[in-house]
Each structure stands twice: as C-alpha cells, then as structure tokens.
Coordinates of C-alpha atoms and ligand atoms in Angstrom, one line a residue:
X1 CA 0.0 0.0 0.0
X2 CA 1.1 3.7 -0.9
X3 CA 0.3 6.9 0.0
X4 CA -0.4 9.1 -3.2
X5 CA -1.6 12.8 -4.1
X6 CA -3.4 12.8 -7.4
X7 CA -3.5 16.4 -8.5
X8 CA -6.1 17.8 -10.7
X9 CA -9.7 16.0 -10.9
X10 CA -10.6 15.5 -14.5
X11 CA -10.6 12.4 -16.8
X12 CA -6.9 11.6 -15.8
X13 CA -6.7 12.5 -12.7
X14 CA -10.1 11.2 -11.7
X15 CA -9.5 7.8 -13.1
X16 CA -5.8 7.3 -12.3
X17 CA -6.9 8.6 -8.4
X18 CA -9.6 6.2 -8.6
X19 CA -8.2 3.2 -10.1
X20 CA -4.8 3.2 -7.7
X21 CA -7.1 3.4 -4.2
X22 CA -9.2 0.4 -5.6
X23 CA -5.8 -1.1 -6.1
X24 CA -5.7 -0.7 -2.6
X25 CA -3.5 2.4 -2.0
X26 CA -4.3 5.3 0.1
X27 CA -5.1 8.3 -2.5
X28 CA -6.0 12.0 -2.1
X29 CA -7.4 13.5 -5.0
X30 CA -6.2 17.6 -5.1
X31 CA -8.3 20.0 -7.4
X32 CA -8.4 23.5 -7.0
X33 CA -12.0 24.0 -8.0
X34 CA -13.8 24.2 -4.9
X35 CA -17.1 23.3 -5.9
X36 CA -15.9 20.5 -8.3
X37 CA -14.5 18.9 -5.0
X38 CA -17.6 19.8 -3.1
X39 CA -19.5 17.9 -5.8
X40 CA -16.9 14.9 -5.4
X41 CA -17.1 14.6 -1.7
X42 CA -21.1 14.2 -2.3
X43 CA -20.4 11.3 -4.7
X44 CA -21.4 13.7 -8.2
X45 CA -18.4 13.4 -10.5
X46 CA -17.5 16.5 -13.2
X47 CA -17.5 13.6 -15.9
X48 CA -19.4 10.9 -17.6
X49 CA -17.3 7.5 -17.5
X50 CA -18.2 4.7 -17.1
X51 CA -17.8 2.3 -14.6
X52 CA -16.3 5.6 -12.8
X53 CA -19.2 6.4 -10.1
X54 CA -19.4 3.3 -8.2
X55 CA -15.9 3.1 -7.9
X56 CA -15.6 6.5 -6.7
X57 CA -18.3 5.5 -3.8
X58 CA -16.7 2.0 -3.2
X59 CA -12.9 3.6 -2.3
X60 CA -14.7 6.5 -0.7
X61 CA -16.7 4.4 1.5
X62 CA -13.8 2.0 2.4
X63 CA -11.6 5.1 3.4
X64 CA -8.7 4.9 1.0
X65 CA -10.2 8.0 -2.0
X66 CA -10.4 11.1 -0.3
X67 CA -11.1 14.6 -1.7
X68 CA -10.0 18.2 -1.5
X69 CA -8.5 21.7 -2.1
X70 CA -6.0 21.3 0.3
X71 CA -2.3 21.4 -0.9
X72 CA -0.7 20.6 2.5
X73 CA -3.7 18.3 3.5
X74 CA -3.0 16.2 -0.2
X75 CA 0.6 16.1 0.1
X76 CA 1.0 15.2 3.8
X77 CA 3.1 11.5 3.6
X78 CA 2.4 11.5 -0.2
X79 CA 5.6 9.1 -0.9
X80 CA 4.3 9.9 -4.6
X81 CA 2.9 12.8 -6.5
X82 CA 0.8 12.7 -9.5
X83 CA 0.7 15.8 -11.8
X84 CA -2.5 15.3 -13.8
X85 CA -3.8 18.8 -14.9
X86 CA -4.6 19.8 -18.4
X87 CA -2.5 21.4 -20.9
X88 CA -5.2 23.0 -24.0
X89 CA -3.7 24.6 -26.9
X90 CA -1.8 28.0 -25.9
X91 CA -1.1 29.6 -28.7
X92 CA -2.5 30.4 -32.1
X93 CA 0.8 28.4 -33.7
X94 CA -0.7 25.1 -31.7
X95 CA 1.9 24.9 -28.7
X96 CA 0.7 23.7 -25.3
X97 CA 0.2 26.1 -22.4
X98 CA 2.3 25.3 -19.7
X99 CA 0.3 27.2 -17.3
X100 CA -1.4 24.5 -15.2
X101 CA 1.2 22.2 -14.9
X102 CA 4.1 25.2 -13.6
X103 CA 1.2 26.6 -11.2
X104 CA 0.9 22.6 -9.8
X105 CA 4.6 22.5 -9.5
X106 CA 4.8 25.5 -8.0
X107 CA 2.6 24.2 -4.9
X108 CA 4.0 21.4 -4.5
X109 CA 7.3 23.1 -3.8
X110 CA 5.8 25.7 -1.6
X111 CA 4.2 22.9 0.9
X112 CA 6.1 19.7 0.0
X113 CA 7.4 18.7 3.7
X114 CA 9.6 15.2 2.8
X115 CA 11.1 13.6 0.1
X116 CA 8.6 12.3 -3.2
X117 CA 8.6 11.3 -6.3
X118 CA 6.3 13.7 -8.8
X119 CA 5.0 12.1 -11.5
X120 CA 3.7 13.6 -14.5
X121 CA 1.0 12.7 -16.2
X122 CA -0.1 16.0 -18.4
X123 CA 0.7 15.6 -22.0
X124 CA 3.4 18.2 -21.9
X125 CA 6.2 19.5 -24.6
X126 CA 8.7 17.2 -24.9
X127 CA 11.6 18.5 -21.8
X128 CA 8.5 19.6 -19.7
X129 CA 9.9 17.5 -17.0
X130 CA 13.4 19.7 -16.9
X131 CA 10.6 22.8 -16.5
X132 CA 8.8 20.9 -13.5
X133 CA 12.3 20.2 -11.6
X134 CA 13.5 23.5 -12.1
X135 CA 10.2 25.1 -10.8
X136 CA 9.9 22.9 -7.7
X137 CA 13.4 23.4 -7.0
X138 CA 13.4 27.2 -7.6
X139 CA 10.2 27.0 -5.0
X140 CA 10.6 24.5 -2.0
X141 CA 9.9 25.5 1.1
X142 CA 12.2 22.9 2.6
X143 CA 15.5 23.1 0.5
X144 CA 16.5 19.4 2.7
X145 CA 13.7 17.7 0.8
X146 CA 14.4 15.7 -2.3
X147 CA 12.4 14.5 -5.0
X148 CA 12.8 13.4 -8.3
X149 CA 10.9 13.6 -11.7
X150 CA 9.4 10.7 -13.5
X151 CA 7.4 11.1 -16.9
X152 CA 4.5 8.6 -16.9
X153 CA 2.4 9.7 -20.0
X154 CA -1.3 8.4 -19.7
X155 CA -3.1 6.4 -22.7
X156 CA -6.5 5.6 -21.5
X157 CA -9.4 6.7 -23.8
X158 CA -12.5 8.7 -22.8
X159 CA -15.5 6.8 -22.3
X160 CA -13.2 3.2 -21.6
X161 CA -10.8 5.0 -18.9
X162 CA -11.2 2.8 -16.4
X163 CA -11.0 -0.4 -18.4
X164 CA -7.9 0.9 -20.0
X165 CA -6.4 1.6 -16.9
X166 CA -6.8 -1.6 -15.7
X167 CA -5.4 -3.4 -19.0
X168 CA -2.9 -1.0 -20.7
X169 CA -0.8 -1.8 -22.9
X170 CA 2.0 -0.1 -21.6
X171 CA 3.1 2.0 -19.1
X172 CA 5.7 4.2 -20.1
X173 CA 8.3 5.7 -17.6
X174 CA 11.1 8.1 -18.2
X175 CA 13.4 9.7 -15.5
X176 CA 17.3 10.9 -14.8
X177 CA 16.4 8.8 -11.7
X178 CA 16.1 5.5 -12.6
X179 CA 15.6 4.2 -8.8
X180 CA 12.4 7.0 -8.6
X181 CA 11.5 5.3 -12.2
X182 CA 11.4 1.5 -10.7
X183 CA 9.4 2.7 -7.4
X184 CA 6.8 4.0 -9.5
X185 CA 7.4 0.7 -12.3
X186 CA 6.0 -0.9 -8.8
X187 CA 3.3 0.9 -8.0
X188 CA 2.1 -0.5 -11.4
X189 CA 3.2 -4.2 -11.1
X190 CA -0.5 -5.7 -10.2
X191 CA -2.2 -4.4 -13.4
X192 CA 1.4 -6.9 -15.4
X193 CA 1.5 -5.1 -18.2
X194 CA 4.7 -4.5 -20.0
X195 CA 6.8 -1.4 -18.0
X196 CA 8.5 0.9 -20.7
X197 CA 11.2 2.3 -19.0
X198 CA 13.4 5.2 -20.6
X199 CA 14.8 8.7 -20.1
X200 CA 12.4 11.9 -19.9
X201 CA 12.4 13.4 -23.2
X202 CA 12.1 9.9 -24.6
X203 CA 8.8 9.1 -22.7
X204 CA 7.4 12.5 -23.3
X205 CA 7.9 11.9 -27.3
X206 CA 6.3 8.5 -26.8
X207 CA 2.8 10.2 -25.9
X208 CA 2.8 12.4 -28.5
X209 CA 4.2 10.3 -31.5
X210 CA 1.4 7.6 -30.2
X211 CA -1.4 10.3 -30.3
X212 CA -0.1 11.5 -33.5
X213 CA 0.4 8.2 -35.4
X214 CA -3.2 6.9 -34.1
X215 CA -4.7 10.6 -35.9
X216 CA -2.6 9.9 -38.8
X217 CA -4.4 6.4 -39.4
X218 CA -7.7 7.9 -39.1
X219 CA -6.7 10.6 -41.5
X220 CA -5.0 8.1 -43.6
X221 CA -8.6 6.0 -44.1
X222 CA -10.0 9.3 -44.5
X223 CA -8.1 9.9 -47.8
X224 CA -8.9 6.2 -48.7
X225 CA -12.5 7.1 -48.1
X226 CA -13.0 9.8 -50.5
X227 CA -10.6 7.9 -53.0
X228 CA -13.1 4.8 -52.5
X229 CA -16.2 7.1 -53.0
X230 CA -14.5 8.0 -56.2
X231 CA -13.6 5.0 -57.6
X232 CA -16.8 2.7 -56.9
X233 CA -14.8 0.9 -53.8
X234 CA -16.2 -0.1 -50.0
X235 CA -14.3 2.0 -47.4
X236 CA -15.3 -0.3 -44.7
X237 CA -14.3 -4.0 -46.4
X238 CA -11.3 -1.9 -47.5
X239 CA -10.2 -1.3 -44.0
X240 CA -11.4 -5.1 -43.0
X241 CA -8.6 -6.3 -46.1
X242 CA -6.0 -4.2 -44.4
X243 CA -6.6 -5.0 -40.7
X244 CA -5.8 -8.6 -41.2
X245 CA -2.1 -7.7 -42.2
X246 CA -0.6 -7.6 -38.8
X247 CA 1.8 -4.6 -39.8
X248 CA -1.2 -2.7 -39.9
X249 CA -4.2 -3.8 -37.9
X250 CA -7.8 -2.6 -37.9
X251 CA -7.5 -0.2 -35.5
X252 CA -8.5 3.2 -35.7
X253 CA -9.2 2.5 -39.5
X254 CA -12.9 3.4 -39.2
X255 CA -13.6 6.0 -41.7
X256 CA -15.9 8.7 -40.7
X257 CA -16.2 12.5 -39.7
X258 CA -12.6 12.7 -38.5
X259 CA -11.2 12.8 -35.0
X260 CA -12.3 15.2 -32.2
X261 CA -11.9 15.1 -28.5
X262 CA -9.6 17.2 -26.0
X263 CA -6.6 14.9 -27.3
X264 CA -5.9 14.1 -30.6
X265 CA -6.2 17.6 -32.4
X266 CA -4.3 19.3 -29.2
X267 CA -1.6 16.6 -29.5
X268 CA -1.1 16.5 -33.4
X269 CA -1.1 20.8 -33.2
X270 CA 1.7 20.8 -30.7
X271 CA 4.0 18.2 -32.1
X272 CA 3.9 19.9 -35.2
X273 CA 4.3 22.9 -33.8
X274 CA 7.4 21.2 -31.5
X275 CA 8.5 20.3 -35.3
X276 CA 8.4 24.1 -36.3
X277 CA 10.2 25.8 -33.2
X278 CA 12.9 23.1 -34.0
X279 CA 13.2 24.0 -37.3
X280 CA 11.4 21.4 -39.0
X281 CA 8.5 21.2 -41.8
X282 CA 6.4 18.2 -39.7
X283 CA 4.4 18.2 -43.9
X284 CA 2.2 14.7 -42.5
X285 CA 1.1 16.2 -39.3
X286 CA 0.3 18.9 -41.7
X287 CA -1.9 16.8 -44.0
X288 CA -3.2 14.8 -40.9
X289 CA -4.7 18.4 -40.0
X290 CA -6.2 19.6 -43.3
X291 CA -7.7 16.3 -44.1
X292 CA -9.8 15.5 -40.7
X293 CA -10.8 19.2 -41.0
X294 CA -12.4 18.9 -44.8
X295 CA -13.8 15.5 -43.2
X296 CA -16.1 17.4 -41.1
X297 CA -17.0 19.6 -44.3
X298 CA -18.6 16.5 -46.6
X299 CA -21.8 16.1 -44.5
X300 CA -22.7 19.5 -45.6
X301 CA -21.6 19.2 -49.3
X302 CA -23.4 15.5 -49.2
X303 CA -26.4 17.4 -47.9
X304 CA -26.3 19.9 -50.7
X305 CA -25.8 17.7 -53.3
X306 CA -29.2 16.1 -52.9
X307 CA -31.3 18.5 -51.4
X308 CA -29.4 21.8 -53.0
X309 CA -30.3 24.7 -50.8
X310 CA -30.7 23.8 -46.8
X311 CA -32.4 27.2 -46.9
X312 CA -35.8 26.1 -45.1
X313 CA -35.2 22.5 -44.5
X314 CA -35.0 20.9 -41.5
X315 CA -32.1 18.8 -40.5
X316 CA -31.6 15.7 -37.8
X317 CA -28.8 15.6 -35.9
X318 CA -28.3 11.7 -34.0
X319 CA -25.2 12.8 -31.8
X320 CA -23.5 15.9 -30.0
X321 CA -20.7 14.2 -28.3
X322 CA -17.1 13.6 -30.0
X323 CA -17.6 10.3 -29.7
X324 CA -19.7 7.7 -28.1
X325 CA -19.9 6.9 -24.3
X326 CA -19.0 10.1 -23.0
X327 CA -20.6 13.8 -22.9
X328 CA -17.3 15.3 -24.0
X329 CA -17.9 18.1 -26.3
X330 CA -14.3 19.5 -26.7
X331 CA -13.4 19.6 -30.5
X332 CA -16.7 17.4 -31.6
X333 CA -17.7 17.6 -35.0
X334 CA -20.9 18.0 -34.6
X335 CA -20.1 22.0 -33.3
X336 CA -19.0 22.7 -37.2
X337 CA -21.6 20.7 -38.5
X338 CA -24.8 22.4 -36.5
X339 CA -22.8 25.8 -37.5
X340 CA -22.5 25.3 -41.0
X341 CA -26.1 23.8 -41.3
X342 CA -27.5 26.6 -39.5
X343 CA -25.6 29.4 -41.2
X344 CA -26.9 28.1 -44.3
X345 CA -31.0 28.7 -43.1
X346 CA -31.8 25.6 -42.3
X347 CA -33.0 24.4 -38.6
X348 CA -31.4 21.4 -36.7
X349 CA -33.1 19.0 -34.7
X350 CA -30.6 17.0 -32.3
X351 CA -30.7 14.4 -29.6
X352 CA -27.9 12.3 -27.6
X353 CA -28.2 9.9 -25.1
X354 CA -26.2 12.0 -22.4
X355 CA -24.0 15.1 -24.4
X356 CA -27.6 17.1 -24.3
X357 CA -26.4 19.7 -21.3
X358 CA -22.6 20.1 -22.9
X359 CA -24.0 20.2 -26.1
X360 CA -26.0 22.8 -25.6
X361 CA -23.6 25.0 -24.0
X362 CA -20.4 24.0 -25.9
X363 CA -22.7 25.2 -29.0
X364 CA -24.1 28.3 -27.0
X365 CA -20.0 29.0 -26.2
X366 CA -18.8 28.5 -29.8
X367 CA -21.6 31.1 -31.0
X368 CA -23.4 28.4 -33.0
X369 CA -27.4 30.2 -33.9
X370 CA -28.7 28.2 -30.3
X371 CA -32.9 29.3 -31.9
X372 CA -32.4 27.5 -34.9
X373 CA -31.9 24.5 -32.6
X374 CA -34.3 21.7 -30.8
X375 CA -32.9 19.4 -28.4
X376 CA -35.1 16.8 -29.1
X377 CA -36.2 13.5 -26.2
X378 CA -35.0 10.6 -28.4
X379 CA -33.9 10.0 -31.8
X380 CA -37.6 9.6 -33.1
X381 CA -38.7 12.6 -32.5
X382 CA -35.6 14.0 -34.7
X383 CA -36.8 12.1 -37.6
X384 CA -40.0 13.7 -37.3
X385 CA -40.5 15.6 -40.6
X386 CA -36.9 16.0 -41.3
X387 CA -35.4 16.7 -44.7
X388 CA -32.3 14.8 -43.8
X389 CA -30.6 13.0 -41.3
X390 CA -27.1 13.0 -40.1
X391 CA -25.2 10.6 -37.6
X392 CA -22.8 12.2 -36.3
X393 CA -22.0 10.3 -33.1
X394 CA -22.0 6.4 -33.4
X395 CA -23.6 5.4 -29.5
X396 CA -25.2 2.2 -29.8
X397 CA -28.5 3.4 -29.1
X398 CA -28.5 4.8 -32.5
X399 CA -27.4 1.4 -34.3
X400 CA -30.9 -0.4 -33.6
X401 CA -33.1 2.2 -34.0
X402 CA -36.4 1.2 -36.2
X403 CA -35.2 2.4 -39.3
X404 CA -39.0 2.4 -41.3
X405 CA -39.9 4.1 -38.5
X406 CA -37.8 6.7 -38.7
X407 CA -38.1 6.7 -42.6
X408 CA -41.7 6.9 -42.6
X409 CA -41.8 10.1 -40.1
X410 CA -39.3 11.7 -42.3
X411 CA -40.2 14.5 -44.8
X412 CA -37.5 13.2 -47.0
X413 CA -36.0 10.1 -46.3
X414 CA -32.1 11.3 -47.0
X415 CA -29.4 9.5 -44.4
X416 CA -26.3 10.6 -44.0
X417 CA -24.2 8.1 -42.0
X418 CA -21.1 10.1 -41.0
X419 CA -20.1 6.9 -39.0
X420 CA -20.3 4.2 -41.8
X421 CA -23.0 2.2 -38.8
X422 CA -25.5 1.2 -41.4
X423 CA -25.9 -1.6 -44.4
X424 CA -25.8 0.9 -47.4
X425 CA -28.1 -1.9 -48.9
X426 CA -30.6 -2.4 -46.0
X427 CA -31.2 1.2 -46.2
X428 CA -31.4 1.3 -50.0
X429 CA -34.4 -1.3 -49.5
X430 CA -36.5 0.8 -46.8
X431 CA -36.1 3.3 -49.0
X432 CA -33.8 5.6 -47.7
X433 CA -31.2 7.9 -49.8
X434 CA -28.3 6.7 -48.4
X435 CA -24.6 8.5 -48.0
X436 CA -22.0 6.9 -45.5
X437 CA -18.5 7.9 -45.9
X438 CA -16.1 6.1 -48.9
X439 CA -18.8 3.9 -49.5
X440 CA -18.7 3.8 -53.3
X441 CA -22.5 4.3 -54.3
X442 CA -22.4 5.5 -57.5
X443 CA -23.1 9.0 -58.7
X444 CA -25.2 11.4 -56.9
X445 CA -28.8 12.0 -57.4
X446 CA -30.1 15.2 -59.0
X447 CA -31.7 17.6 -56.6
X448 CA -34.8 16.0 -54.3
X449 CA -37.8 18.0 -54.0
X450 CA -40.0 16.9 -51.0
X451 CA -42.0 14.0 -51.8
X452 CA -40.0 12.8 -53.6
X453 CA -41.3 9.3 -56.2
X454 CA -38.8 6.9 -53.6
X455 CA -41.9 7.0 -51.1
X456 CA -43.5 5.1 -53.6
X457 CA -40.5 2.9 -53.9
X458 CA -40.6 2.8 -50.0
X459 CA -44.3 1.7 -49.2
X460 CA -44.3 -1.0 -51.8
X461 CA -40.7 -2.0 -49.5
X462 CA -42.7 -1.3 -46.4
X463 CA -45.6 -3.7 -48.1
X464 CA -43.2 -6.6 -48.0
X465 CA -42.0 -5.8 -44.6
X466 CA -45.4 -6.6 -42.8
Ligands
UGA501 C1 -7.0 9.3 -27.3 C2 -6.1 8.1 -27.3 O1 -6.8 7.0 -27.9 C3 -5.7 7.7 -25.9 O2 -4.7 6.6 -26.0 C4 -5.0 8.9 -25.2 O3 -4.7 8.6 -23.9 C5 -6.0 10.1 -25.2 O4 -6.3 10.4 -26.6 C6 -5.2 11.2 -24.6 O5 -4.3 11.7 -25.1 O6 -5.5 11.5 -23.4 P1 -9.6 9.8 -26.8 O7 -9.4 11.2 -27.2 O8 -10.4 9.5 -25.5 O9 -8.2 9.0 -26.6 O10 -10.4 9.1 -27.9 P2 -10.2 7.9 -29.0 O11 -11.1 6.8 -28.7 O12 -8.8 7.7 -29.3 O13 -10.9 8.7 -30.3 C7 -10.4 9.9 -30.8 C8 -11.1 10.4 -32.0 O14 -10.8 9.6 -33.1 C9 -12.7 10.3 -31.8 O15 -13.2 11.5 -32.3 C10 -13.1 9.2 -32.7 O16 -14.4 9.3 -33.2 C11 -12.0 9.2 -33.8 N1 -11.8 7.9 -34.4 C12 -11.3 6.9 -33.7 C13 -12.1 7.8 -35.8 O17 -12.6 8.7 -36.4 N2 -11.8 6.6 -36.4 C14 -11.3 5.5 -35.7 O18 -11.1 4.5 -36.4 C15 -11.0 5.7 -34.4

C-alpha cells in the first residue's frame, strides 16, 4: 500500500486517483475547483465514464479515496505525487500552455514537507519535466527535501478510462532517476502489463508520436474514403482487407467524420508545432490536419448535393458528443456541422443519449445560432418531418433504432451516415437515400424535391416488410 496525491480531478486524474485506491493504495485526489471537490465529496463526478461512479463511492466508502483543495492536506506522507492537470492549446501556432502544470509544481514546492517522487501525467512538450524540476526546486519551502521527476504519459481513452487503466498496454516511464523510475514501475506491477522504462524526453515523445500516429491512421482511411467514394470501392471492407495484415491492424481504421476530442487535435497541433520551433517542416502532421478538417465539411456538401439549398429544410442531428460513451464536447464535430447547417437557413433537430447539457452549452460558447436548434427527447422525435438525417456520433443506441420508423416520419428520407453504422443496402431497400462515408455508391442524385417518387419505392418495401 502507498500513500499518493493525485492532482487535478478530471478524466486523468479522476481515473488514475480512482483506479490506484481500488488497487488498494491510500489516494487524495487535489483539485483547486472548490465546488468541483464539493460535488466529489457528495459522490457527483464532473464527468461521464463509465464504470467511474461506483468506484468513486466504493474507495470513498472503504476510506482509502479522499477529496479536496487542500495542498498541504493532499501532500501530507504523499511518498508519490501525481501531476495530472490539463494542458489546452496556448497559442494560435498550436503549442501547449504550460500554465497548469508550472502553477501545480509550483505548490507542491511551496508545501512539499519530505522527500517524493512527482509524477507527470499531463501531456506536456517534450523537456517539460526539466521545467517541472527546475520550478519545484526554484520553489521549496524545505531546501532538505528531495524529490525526483518521472514522466509517466497516460493512454487511457475517454469513455473506456477505467477499463484501459486496468489493462494497458503499456506504461511508459522516463526519469534521470532510474531508482524513482522502478518505485513508480512498482506501484504498477498488479495491473502486469509491459513497463516501458526510458529517459524523460524519450517518454514524453512516446505520448505524442502515439497520439499523433493513431490521428494519422484515421486521416489516412480518410483519404482512402474519398478515393473509394471516387472510384466505386467499399471503405469499410477496404479497412477489414488491411486490418488482417498484422503490420497494420484494424484499428483506428474506421472511416468517418474525423477525429475530435480534448486529445488528438491538441496533440497532433503541438508536435507539429514542436517540429516548427525546431526548425522542422512536420508536412504529415500537416496533411493529418487539413484532411480531418475537410472531413467534417462533406456532411454538408453530401447534404447539398441532394437537397441543394438547406435554406428552409429541417435537418436531424443523431449525436453531439465527440464520440460515443462520453458527454465530451471538446473539439466534436458535430459543433461545425450544426454551424454550418445553420448558417446556411436551415433548422437542426438534435438528440444524444447524455451530451444534451454540454452540447448545448459548448454550441451556445462556440456562438453556433442556439434558436435555430431543438434538443429533441429521443432520436424519433428528430426524424419527425426531417429533410435529412445525419449521424454524427456512433452510440449504440443509434445502431438499432427502427429504421422504417424513422423513414416513414421523415419528410425526406435522405441518411447521412457520418459513421459508416449502417448496411448501405438495408437502407437502399426501406427506401432511404443513403450516403456513408467512402462507400462507393455510384453517382449522386439530381436535386430532391420533398415528396419525392422513392416514397412510392418505399411503401411498396414497407408492403413486403409486414
Ligand atoms: C486518445 C487516445 O486514444 C488515448 O490513448 C490517449 O490517452 C488520449 O487520446 C489522450 O491523449 O488523453 P480519446 O481522445 O479519448 O483517446 O479518444 P479515441 O477513442 O482515441 O478517439 C479519438 C477520436 O478519433 C474520436 O473523435 C473518434 O471518433 C475518432 N476515431 C477513432 C475515428 O474517427 N476513427 C477511428 O477508427 C477511431
């Protein structure tokens, strides 16, 4: 059993607090949001993850996950330190702002009372770690106490934190202190996964060159996609022929509105941006940019190639968050999407099963026209007398949904599937005008005009349904 501070309360922090007291170590969880730890001690978390909640109330209630604002109060026996506070975009050239992290180092050395290891678990710039020992050395209180620095970069994904956490793949340590490294490789050693151990700079780079390679793939099947919506091919069975080549694998080969989150287009900004201050021209992290932004683009230029003007028409949105299982709104694609619908006179109609709340104010915050919006009670009441539809977020919910339902409440029964979910055939037989992404489906129809002759195609479909 250790003692441990975990500083900073969101997705990182949270889980890796959480996850090491159910592992049966004594944790205090630090945050300097007072009413965010008010919220925690009552058992409410900031976030949606899950599996998270109970085990918040299980380690609370067996005394070993504690809460609060409290520097001294966190720190007190802490043999280790855990620096997990976020680091957005800082600058309008991409680079990371420091500013969290230096203020958290900064306390630590102003009421750090014995010797402790700090861990860092902020995606920072690579040599971040040099910054953190200089500012809690340039700061301690007690110049007799001595700590060391370990980089331990974090890759658990929103919405499977905890899982991840529990089975990585890796955990990645890199210190000047080798003996701090192997105390932390410890701490570790229940969850046997392979222990990656390595100096500083070298860990840091691992984080982002992971990040960075896993947004290249998805940009990579992105390019595929449109070259496969050219060309007559099937994006999907395309990625399913490359996955089995073990070089490669499936993952993160699903084709779709890009990538999104508080991670990926942070991480890909500042390495490239890392490249540039170096003197380098990072050209892939470059393309990896451009391309998942014009991804977001094509559900509005698939829109207007069947229905030409959106002035008037109603459009349904399935999904706000930036991806499925979580209410994370940072980045999502569906922000651009609602804004460019709605700038061109159309109305949106959207639901999600739990991103309502910080859809609606991520929207309200990024200016997006919030009256030309209904947050609709479930994904049938979106359909209702829509002129399109768009998935945007690919939750489960939205995979068995009634489809001749839907298609019979529609106005116009046009699908976009920004998420490749459904059969392109099963909804060319209810009826539907089908897009996915890279799904080669021949050439576009001419402009629809509502009511549209596929109805007819439709109820005789419907006829043989029943
Ligand atoms: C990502 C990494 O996967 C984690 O390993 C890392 O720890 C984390 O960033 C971080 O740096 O903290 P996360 O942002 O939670 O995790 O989400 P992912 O599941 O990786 O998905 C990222 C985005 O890529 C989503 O918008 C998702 O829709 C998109 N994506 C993913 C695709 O478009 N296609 C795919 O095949 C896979």
């Amino acid at each position: 059993m250790s003692t441990i501070c975990v500083i900073g309360t969101g997705y990182v922090g949270l889980v890796t607090g959480t996850c090491l007291a159910d592992m049966g170590n004594q944790v205090t969880c630090v945050d300097i949001i007072a009413e965010k730890i008010e919220r925690l001690k009552r058992g409410i978390l900031p976030i949606y993850e899950p599996g998270l909640e109970e085990m918040v109330e299980r380690n609370v209630h067996a005394g070993r996950l504690y809460f609060t604002t409290n520097y001294p109060e966190g720190l007190d026996g802490s043999e280790f330190i855990f620096i997990a506070v976020n680091t957005p975009t800082g600058t309008s050239q991409g680079g990371a702002d420091m500013r969290y992290v230096e203020s958290a180092a900064r306390s630590i050395a102003e009421h750090l009372e014995h010797d402790a290891v700090i861990i860092n678990k902020s995606t920072v710039p690579v040599g971040s770690g040099d910054v953190v020992s200089r500012v809690i050395h340039n700061n301690l209180k007690r110049p007799d106490v001595r700590f060391a620095v370990v980089s331990n970069p974090e890759f658990l994904r929103e919405g499977s934190a905890v899982l991840d956490f529990q089975n990585p793949d890796r955990v990645v340590l890199g210190s000047s202190d080798m003996e701090a490294a192997y105390k932390v490789a410890h701490l570790y050693m229940p969850l046997r996964a392979p222990i990656v151990t390595t100096d500083l700079y070298t860990a840091e780079m691992i984080k982002y060159a992971s990040n960075a390679f896993l947004a290249t793939k998805i940009s990579f099947i992105n390019e595929i996609a449109q070259i496969c919506e050219r060309l007559g091919a099937d994006v999907k069975e395309v990625a399913v022929g490359m996955g089995y080549d073990k070089r490669i694998g499936r993952g993160f080969l699903d084709a779709g509105l890009g990538y999104g989150g508080s991670c990926f287009p942070k991480d890909v900004r500042a390495l490239a941006h890392m490249a540039d201050e170096a003197g380098l021209h990072p050209q892939l992290l470059r393309a990896v940019m451009e391309i998942n932004h014009d991804q977001r683009r094509l559900v509005v230029s698939k829109l207007s190639s069947i229905l030409g003007s959106l002035r008037g028409c109603t459009i349904g949105v399935l999904g706000l968050a930036f991806k499925p299982n979580t209410d994370d709104m940072r980045e999502a694609p569906s922000i651009d999407i609602i804004r460019w619908i709605t700038s061109q006179g159309a109305t949106v109609h959207v639901y999600d099963p739990v991103a309502t709340e910080t859809g609606r104010e991520a929207l309200e915050r990024e200016g997006v026209r919030i009256d030309a919006i209904t947050f609709c009670k479930n994904p049938y009441e979106v359909a209702e007398g829509a002129d399109a539809l768009v998935l945007v977020t690919e939750w489960n919910e939205f995979k068995s949904l009634n489809m001749l339902q839907i298609h019979h409440s529609m106005r116009r029964p046009i699908l976009i599937d920004g998420r490749n979910v459904y059969e392109a055939s099963e909804m060319d037989r209810l009826g539907f005008i089908y897009r996915g992404i890279g799904r080669g489906t021949g050439p576009a129809p001419s402009i629809l005009p509502a009511g549209d002759t596929t109805s007819t195609v439709h109820e005789q479909q419907s006829l043989e349904l029943q």
